Every structure is written in structure tokens, then in C-alpha cells.
């Protein structure tokens, strides 16, 4: 029992430090559900940071395979020695979470390890769905005690909106790393190529391409809002982070916004205020 408490406490500290938006949003959830949300979000962070933690893509694939094996019961050694893996496993068992959704999230993150361009908007939406949308749906299951909350469609749109906003915020960081998440079909529409981004040249069409992507995020946000009646009260805290999408997008539309130099952020008090007001 003490070990389990320690594992969940580790996850909480990790999420509070590394994923403050989801940490503050989790405070709107019932106290007894928060440790399990922290386990889910800590797992997501561990997977998302693999690219930054390794120098070679192959090493990253090995790390992702360890997590894949841990979820499928095939990892060598004591998986439960990893506090995030142990807390996540307890959460999966308690709320009967679908392990395949977590494996699919890992598989989607393989894209992060390489410097291949995002081929199309459809591919980007699929990537966001397997990562961000699935996280909202899994959190909804936790908040609904493992019962189907009927939020799949709303989670799909909400997750895409939140993920695109996050990718746009991280645009300068990704550009320096040689990563381009802006879909190639949107770039081509504005006469921009991958080299314009990874070399920091930009070009006159870049802001237009980024504006198009913000419009996609807003479209998904509106579709999620149109489905708000399908979200039961118990599951609403899973959607709380989506309240930050519009404030982040607006910050990118300020006159002083420079895509290659501005890592978009908003003051903590504004984030907490937005979360308190909620996404819908």
C-alpha cells in the first residue's frame, strides 16, 4: 500500500513539474480520481519526452518498445520498479482501461523520433487523435469508473484542437530540432517547403500556413463544443485543458509574434482563470 502511494505521488510531482496545464486541470476532478489521472498523464509525458532523452532514433524505439512490452505484459525485469509503470498498471486494472489505446499512443509517437515531414492534414489529425484525443478519452473512463462515458466523438475533436495548439506553441523548438509538424499540403498551399522551416528562413507564406493550422484547431474546438451535451458531468474534468486552446491561439495572433523565436505562453493566473471557466 505504501509503495502504491509512493508511486502515485511520484506521478503527481512529475505532472506538476512537466505538464502544468493538465496538472491544474486535474484539480477539477474528484480527489480520489486525481492520482489515477496523474498516472495517465505521467505515462504520456514519459512517452512524449523520449525524443529529447535520446540521441539516436533507434535508442528511442527501444525505449518505446519497453513501454509497449510493459503494457502487454512482456517486459523483462521488474516493470513495477518503475513508479510510473506501476501506477499506470494499477490504474489500468482498477478502471479496466483498454491497453491497446495506450499501445496506439506509443506507436503514434514513433513519428517524433525522426525528421520526416508530416505528409498531410489528415495524417496530422490522425497523429493528434492517437495521442491527445485518446488521452482525453482514457481520462474520461477513469472519471466514469471504467464505464463507457459516451465521449469518444467529443474527445476526438477536443484532443485534435488541444494537440494542434500545443504543436504550434512548440513550433520554434521543433524547427531547431529539424521536426516539422505543419502538414506538407498546407505548406505547399503557401509556397513553403520543409527547408524553409528547419533552416529558420521562414518565407512570406509561413505565417499564412500557421494561420491555416490555427483555423483547423478552432474548427475542431467548435465541433467539440457542439458535442458538449454528450459529455457527462463526471467526465468534464478530462476536457478541462481544452479551455486553454483559444487563449494560446490568440497569443499567436499578437503583432509581436515571431514563429521562430516566440514560445507562446500565458501567465499562470490567466491559465487558471481559463481552466476555471472551462472549455465549453
Coordinates of C-alpha atoms in Angstrom, one line a residue:
X1 CA 0.0 0.0 0.0
X2 CA 2.8 2.4 1.0
X3 CA 4.6 1.6 -2.3
X4 CA 1.5 2.3 -4.3
X5 CA 1.0 5.7 -2.6
X6 CA 4.7 6.5 -3.3
X7 CA 4.2 5.6 -7.0
X8 CA 1.2 7.9 -7.4
X9 CA 3.0 10.7 -5.5
X10 CA 5.9 10.4 -7.9
X11 CA 3.5 10.7 -10.8
X12 CA 1.8 13.8 -9.3
X13 CA 5.2 15.5 -8.8
X14 CA 6.2 14.7 -12.4
X15 CA 3.0 16.0 -13.9
X16 CA 3.0 19.1 -11.7
X17 CA 6.5 20.0 -13.0
X18 CA 6.4 18.8 -16.6
X19 CA 2.7 19.2 -17.6
X20 CA 1.3 22.1 -15.5
X21 CA -1.8 22.6 -17.8
X22 CA -3.0 19.0 -17.2
X23 CA -2.0 19.2 -13.5
X24 CA -4.1 22.3 -12.8
X25 CA -6.9 20.9 -14.9
X26 CA -6.8 17.7 -12.8
X27 CA -7.7 19.7 -9.7
X28 CA -11.2 20.0 -11.0
X29 CA -11.5 16.2 -10.7
X30 CA -12.6 14.4 -7.5
X31 CA -9.8 13.9 -5.1
X32 CA -9.9 10.1 -5.3
X33 CA -9.5 10.1 -9.1
X34 CA -6.6 12.5 -9.3
X35 CA -3.8 10.0 -8.5
X36 CA -5.0 7.9 -11.4
X37 CA -5.1 10.9 -13.8
X38 CA -1.6 11.7 -12.7
X39 CA -0.5 8.1 -13.6
X40 CA -2.0 8.5 -17.0
X41 CA -0.5 11.9 -17.6
X42 CA 2.9 10.9 -16.3
X43 CA 2.9 8.0 -18.7
X44 CA 2.1 10.4 -21.5
X45 CA 4.9 12.7 -20.5
X46 CA 7.4 9.8 -20.4
X47 CA 6.4 8.8 -23.9
X48 CA 6.4 12.3 -25.3
X49 CA 9.9 13.1 -23.9
X50 CA 11.7 10.1 -25.5
X51 CA 12.8 12.2 -28.5
X52 CA 14.5 14.7 -26.2
X53 CA 16.1 12.0 -24.0
X54 CA 17.9 10.1 -26.7
X55 CA 20.4 11.0 -29.4
X56 CA 19.6 8.2 -31.9
X57 CA 16.1 7.2 -33.1
X58 CA 16.9 3.5 -32.6
X59 CA 17.5 4.1 -28.9
X60 CA 14.2 5.9 -28.8
X61 CA 12.5 3.0 -30.5
X62 CA 14.0 0.6 -27.8
X63 CA 12.6 2.8 -25.0
X64 CA 9.2 2.9 -26.6
X65 CA 9.3 -0.9 -27.1
X66 CA 10.0 -1.2 -23.3
X67 CA 6.8 0.6 -22.6
X68 CA 4.9 -1.4 -25.2
X69 CA 6.1 -4.6 -23.6
X70 CA 5.2 -3.4 -20.2
X71 CA 1.7 -2.7 -21.2
X72 CA 1.4 -6.1 -22.9
X73 CA 3.0 -8.0 -20.0
X74 CA 6.1 -8.9 -21.9
X75 CA 8.8 -6.6 -20.3
X76 CA 11.8 -8.2 -18.9
X77 CA 12.9 -7.4 -15.3
X78 CA 10.7 -5.9 -12.7
X79 CA 8.4 -3.4 -14.5
X80 CA 6.9 -2.4 -11.3
X81 CA 10.2 -1.0 -10.2
X82 CA 9.3 1.9 -12.5
X83 CA 6.9 4.1 -10.4
X84 CA 5.1 5.4 -13.5
X85 CA 4.6 2.0 -15.0
X86 CA 3.4 0.6 -11.6
X87 CA 0.9 3.4 -11.1
X88 CA -0.3 3.1 -14.6
X89 CA -0.8 -0.6 -14.3
X90 CA -2.8 -0.2 -11.1
X91 CA -4.9 2.4 -12.9
X92 CA -5.5 0.2 -15.9
X93 CA -6.6 -2.7 -13.7
X94 CA -8.9 -0.5 -11.5
X95 CA -10.7 1.2 -14.3
X96 CA -10.4 -1.5 -17.0
X97 CA -8.6 0.8 -19.4
X98 CA -8.0 -0.5 -22.9
X99 CA -4.3 -1.3 -23.1
X100 CA -4.5 -1.1 -26.9
X101 CA -5.3 2.6 -26.8
X102 CA -2.1 3.1 -24.8
X103 CA -0.1 1.0 -27.2
X104 CA -1.5 3.0 -30.1
X105 CA -0.4 6.2 -28.4
X106 CA 3.2 4.8 -28.2
X107 CA 3.1 3.8 -31.8
X108 CA 2.0 7.3 -32.9
X109 CA 5.0 8.8 -31.0
X110 CA 7.4 6.9 -33.2
X111 CA 6.9 9.8 -35.7
X112 CA 8.6 12.1 -33.1
X113 CA 11.8 10.2 -33.3
X114 CA 12.5 11.0 -36.9
X115 CA 12.6 14.1 -39.0
X116 CA 10.1 13.1 -41.7
X117 CA 7.7 15.8 -42.6
X118 CA 4.0 15.5 -41.7
X119 CA 2.6 14.4 -45.1
X120 CA -0.9 15.8 -44.8
X121 CA -3.6 17.4 -42.6
X122 CA -5.3 14.0 -42.4
X123 CA -2.1 12.5 -41.1
X124 CA -1.7 15.2 -38.5
X125 CA -5.3 14.8 -37.3
X126 CA -4.7 11.0 -37.0
X127 CA -1.5 11.7 -35.0
X128 CA -3.3 14.1 -32.7
X129 CA -6.2 11.6 -32.3
X130 CA -3.9 8.7 -31.3
X131 CA -2.1 10.9 -28.8
X132 CA -4.1 13.8 -27.4
X133 CA -7.7 12.6 -28.1
X134 CA -7.0 9.1 -26.7
X135 CA -5.7 10.7 -23.5
X136 CA -8.9 12.7 -23.0
X137 CA -11.0 9.5 -23.7
X138 CA -8.9 7.5 -21.2
X139 CA -9.2 10.2 -18.6
X140 CA -13.0 10.2 -19.2
X141 CA -13.0 6.5 -18.5
X142 CA -11.2 7.0 -15.2
X143 CA -13.6 9.7 -14.2
X144 CA -16.5 7.4 -15.1
X145 CA -15.3 4.5 -13.0
X146 CA -14.4 2.5 -16.1
X147 CA -17.9 2.8 -17.7
X148 CA -18.2 4.0 -21.3
X149 CA -18.9 7.8 -20.9
X150 CA -20.0 8.2 -24.5
X151 CA -17.4 10.9 -25.1
X152 CA -15.5 9.4 -28.0
X153 CA -16.6 11.9 -30.6
X154 CA -16.1 14.9 -28.3
X155 CA -12.8 13.7 -27.2
X156 CA -11.7 13.2 -30.8
X157 CA -12.3 16.8 -31.7
X158 CA -11.1 18.3 -28.4
X159 CA -7.9 16.3 -28.5
X160 CA -7.0 17.4 -32.0
X161 CA -7.7 21.1 -31.1
X162 CA -5.5 20.8 -28.0
X163 CA -2.7 19.0 -29.7
X164 CA -2.5 21.4 -32.6
X165 CA -2.4 24.3 -30.2
X166 CA 0.5 22.6 -28.4
X167 CA 2.4 21.9 -31.6
X168 CA 2.0 25.5 -32.7
X169 CA 3.3 26.7 -29.3
X170 CA 6.4 24.4 -29.7
X171 CA 7.0 25.4 -33.4
X172 CA 10.4 27.2 -32.7
X173 CA 11.6 24.3 -30.6
X174 CA 10.6 21.7 -33.2
X175 CA 12.1 23.8 -36.0
X176 CA 15.5 23.8 -34.3
X177 CA 15.3 20.0 -33.9
X178 CA 14.5 19.5 -37.6
X179 CA 10.9 18.5 -36.9
X180 CA 8.0 19.8 -39.0
X181 CA 4.5 19.1 -37.8
X182 CA 2.8 21.6 -40.1
X183 CA 1.4 19.3 -42.8
X184 CA 3.1 19.3 -46.2
X185 CA -0.1 20.0 -48.1
X186 CA -0.7 23.2 -46.0
X187 CA 2.9 24.3 -46.5
X188 CA 2.7 23.7 -50.3
X189 CA -0.5 25.8 -50.5
X190 CA 1.5 28.7 -49.2
X191 CA 4.7 28.0 -51.1
X192 CA 6.7 26.9 -48.1
X193 CA 9.0 23.8 -48.0
X194 CA 10.5 21.9 -45.1
X195 CA 13.9 23.5 -45.6
X196 CA 12.4 27.0 -45.1
X197 CA 11.4 25.9 -41.6
X198 CA 14.4 23.8 -40.4
X199 CA 16.8 26.5 -41.6
X200 CA 14.8 29.3 -40.0
X201 CA 14.3 31.1 -43.3
X202 CA 10.5 31.1 -43.0
X203 CA 9.4 32.9 -46.1
X204 CA 6.3 35.0 -46.7
X205 CA 3.9 32.1 -46.8
X206 CA 4.8 30.7 -43.3
X207 CA 2.5 32.9 -41.3
X208 CA -0.3 32.0 -43.7
X209 CA 0.4 28.3 -43.2
X210 CA 0.4 28.7 -39.4
X211 CA -2.8 30.7 -39.6
X212 CA -4.4 27.9 -41.6
X213 CA -3.4 25.5 -38.9
X214 CA -4.9 27.7 -36.2
X215 CA -8.1 27.7 -38.1
X216 CA -8.1 23.9 -38.1
X217 CA -7.6 23.9 -34.4
X218 CA -10.6 26.3 -34.0
X219 CA -12.7 24.2 -36.2
X220 CA -12.2 21.1 -34.1
X221 CA -12.7 23.2 -31.0
X222 CA -16.1 24.3 -32.3
X223 CA -17.0 20.7 -33.2
X224 CA -16.1 19.6 -29.6
X225 CA -18.3 22.4 -28.2
X226 CA -21.2 21.3 -30.4
X227 CA -20.9 17.9 -28.7
X228 CA -20.8 19.2 -25.2
X229 CA -24.2 17.8 -24.4
X230 CA -22.7 14.3 -24.9
X231 CA -20.2 14.8 -22.1
X232 CA -21.5 13.7 -18.7
X233 CA -20.6 15.9 -15.7
X234 CA -18.3 13.2 -14.3
X235 CA -16.1 13.3 -17.4
X236 CA -15.9 17.0 -17.8
X237 CA -12.5 17.4 -16.0
X238 CA -10.9 15.3 -18.7
X239 CA -11.8 18.1 -21.1
X240 CA -10.7 20.9 -18.9
X241 CA -7.3 21.5 -20.6
X242 CA -9.1 22.3 -23.8
X243 CA -10.1 25.7 -22.2
X244 CA -6.5 26.8 -22.9
X245 CA -6.7 26.3 -26.7
X246 CA -8.3 29.7 -27.6
X247 CA -6.0 31.7 -25.2
X248 CA -3.0 30.1 -26.8
X249 CA -4.2 30.7 -30.3
X250 CA -4.9 34.3 -29.6
X251 CA -1.4 34.8 -28.2
X252 CA -0.1 33.7 -31.6
X253 CA -2.0 36.4 -33.3
X254 CA -0.4 39.3 -31.5
X255 CA 1.6 41.7 -33.6
X256 CA 4.9 40.8 -31.9
X257 CA 4.5 37.1 -32.5
X258 CA 7.6 35.6 -34.3
X259 CA 7.2 31.9 -35.2
X260 CA 10.9 31.1 -34.9
X261 CA 11.5 33.0 -31.7
X262 CA 8.3 33.0 -29.7
X263 CA 7.5 30.1 -27.5
X264 CA 3.9 31.0 -26.7
X265 CA 2.9 31.1 -23.1
X266 CA 0.3 32.9 -21.0
X267 CA 0.6 33.9 -17.3
X268 CA -0.4 31.2 -14.8
X269 CA -3.2 33.3 -13.4
X270 CA -4.7 33.5 -16.8
X271 CA -4.4 29.8 -17.4
X272 CA -6.0 29.0 -14.1
X273 CA -8.8 31.5 -14.8
X274 CA -9.4 29.9 -18.3
X275 CA -9.5 26.4 -16.7
X276 CA -11.9 27.6 -14.1
X277 CA -14.2 29.0 -16.8
X278 CA -13.9 25.7 -18.7
X279 CA -13.8 24.9 -22.4
X280 CA -17.5 24.9 -23.1

